[in-house]
Amino acid sequence: MSKPKYIYFHLRSRGELPRLVAAVGGLEYEEERVKFSEWPGLKSKTPYGQLPVLIVDGKWYAQKLAISLFFARQVGMYIC
Ligand SMILES: N[C@@H](CCC(=O)N[C@@H](CS)C(=O)NCC(=O)O)C(=O)O
């Protein structure tokens, strides 16, 4: 699996939870912080027209909780 790429605005807000899980677990990932001026050009490429998004092996995944649980599972913090 390639290193996941996490995309969210340059904010905490709803996108902070996956970052916190990754930080606690020591997960290595790439991150892109999107400026509001860049958002109109990106919105239609995202699964639900919203951020955050995680790109894994070329596939785009959405929803902060799903991304958080994916990160947690990657570092052995979530075993369901
Ligand atoms: N249910 C989504 C909510 C995502 C969401 O509300 N994203 C907002 C930013 S916090 C967004 O992308 N707003 C821009 C838009 O809707 O155009 C999740 O949990 O990830």
Coordinates of C-alpha atoms and ligand atoms in Angstrom, one line a residue:
M1 CA 0.0 0.0 0.0
S2 CA 1.3 3.5 -0.9
K3 CA 1.5 6.1 1.8
P4 CA -2.1 7.5 2.2
K5 CA -2.7 11.2 1.3
Y6 CA -5.0 13.1 3.6
I7 CA -6.7 16.2 2.2
Y8 CA -8.5 18.8 4.3
F9 CA -8.8 22.5 4.6
H10 CA -6.1 24.5 6.6
L11 CA -8.4 24.2 9.7
R12 CA -9.0 21.9 12.7
S13 CA -12.7 21.6 12.7
R14 CA -14.2 18.3 11.3
G15 CA -10.9 17.3 9.8
E16 CA -8.8 17.3 13.0
L17 CA -9.9 13.9 14.3
P18 CA -8.0 11.8 11.7
R19 CA -4.9 14.0 12.2
L20 CA -5.1 13.4 16.0
V21 CA -5.4 9.6 15.5
A22 CA -2.5 9.6 13.1
A23 CA -0.4 11.6 15.5
V24 CA -1.2 9.4 18.5
G25 CA -0.4 6.3 16.5
G26 CA 2.7 7.6 14.8
L27 CA 1.2 7.0 11.4
E28 CA 3.2 8.3 8.4
Y29 CA 1.0 9.9 5.8
E30 CA 1.0 12.7 3.3
E31 CA -1.1 15.7 3.9
E32 CA -2.5 18.5 1.6
R33 CA -4.1 21.5 3.3
V34 CA -6.5 23.1 0.8
K35 CA -7.0 26.8 0.6
F36 CA -10.5 28.1 0.3
S37 CA -9.6 29.6 -3.1
E38 CA -8.6 26.1 -4.3
W39 CA -11.8 24.4 -3.1
P40 CA -14.1 25.1 -6.1
G41 CA -11.7 23.3 -8.4
L42 CA -11.5 20.3 -6.2
K43 CA -15.0 19.9 -4.9
S44 CA -16.4 17.9 -7.8
K45 CA -13.5 15.4 -7.6
T46 CA -14.4 14.4 -4.1
P47 CA -16.8 11.5 -3.4
Y48 CA -19.5 13.7 -1.6
G49 CA -18.4 17.2 -2.6
Q50 CA -16.8 17.6 0.8
L51 CA -13.5 17.3 2.7
P52 CA -11.8 15.5 4.4
V53 CA -10.8 12.9 1.8
L54 CA -8.2 10.2 2.0
I55 CA -6.5 8.8 -1.1
V56 CA -5.2 5.3 -0.8
D57 CA -3.7 3.5 -3.8
G58 CA -5.5 6.0 -6.1
K59 CA -8.9 5.5 -4.6
W60 CA -10.7 8.5 -2.9
Y61 CA -12.4 7.8 0.5
A62 CA -14.6 10.2 2.5
Q63 CA -16.0 10.8 6.0
K64 CA -13.9 11.8 8.9
L65 CA -14.9 8.9 11.1
A66 CA -14.2 6.3 8.5
I67 CA -10.8 7.8 7.8
S68 CA -10.1 8.0 11.6
L69 CA -10.9 4.3 12.0
F70 CA -8.8 3.4 9.0
F71 CA -5.9 5.3 10.5
A72 CA -6.5 3.7 13.9
R73 CA -6.5 0.2 12.3
Q74 CA -3.3 0.9 10.4
V75 CA -1.5 1.5 13.7
G76 CA -3.2 -1.3 15.7
M77 CA -5.3 1.0 17.8
Y78 CA -8.7 -0.3 16.6
I79 CA -9.2 -4.1 16.2
C80 CA -12.8 -4.6 15.3
Ligands
LIG1 N1 -20.0 14.0 7.1 C1 -18.7 14.6 6.7 C2 -18.8 16.1 6.8 C3 -17.7 16.8 6.0 C4 -18.0 18.3 6.0 O1 -18.9 18.8 6.5 N2 -17.0 19.0 5.4 C5 -17.1 20.4 5.2 C6 -15.9 21.1 5.9 S1 -15.9 20.7 7.7 C7 -17.0 20.7 3.7 O2 -16.3 20.0 3.0 N3 -17.5 21.9 3.4 C8 -17.4 22.4 2.0 C9 -18.6 22.2 1.2 O3 -19.5 21.5 1.6 O4 -18.5 22.7 0.0 C10 -17.5 14.0 7.5 O5 -17.8 13.6 8.6 O6 -16.4 13.9 7.0

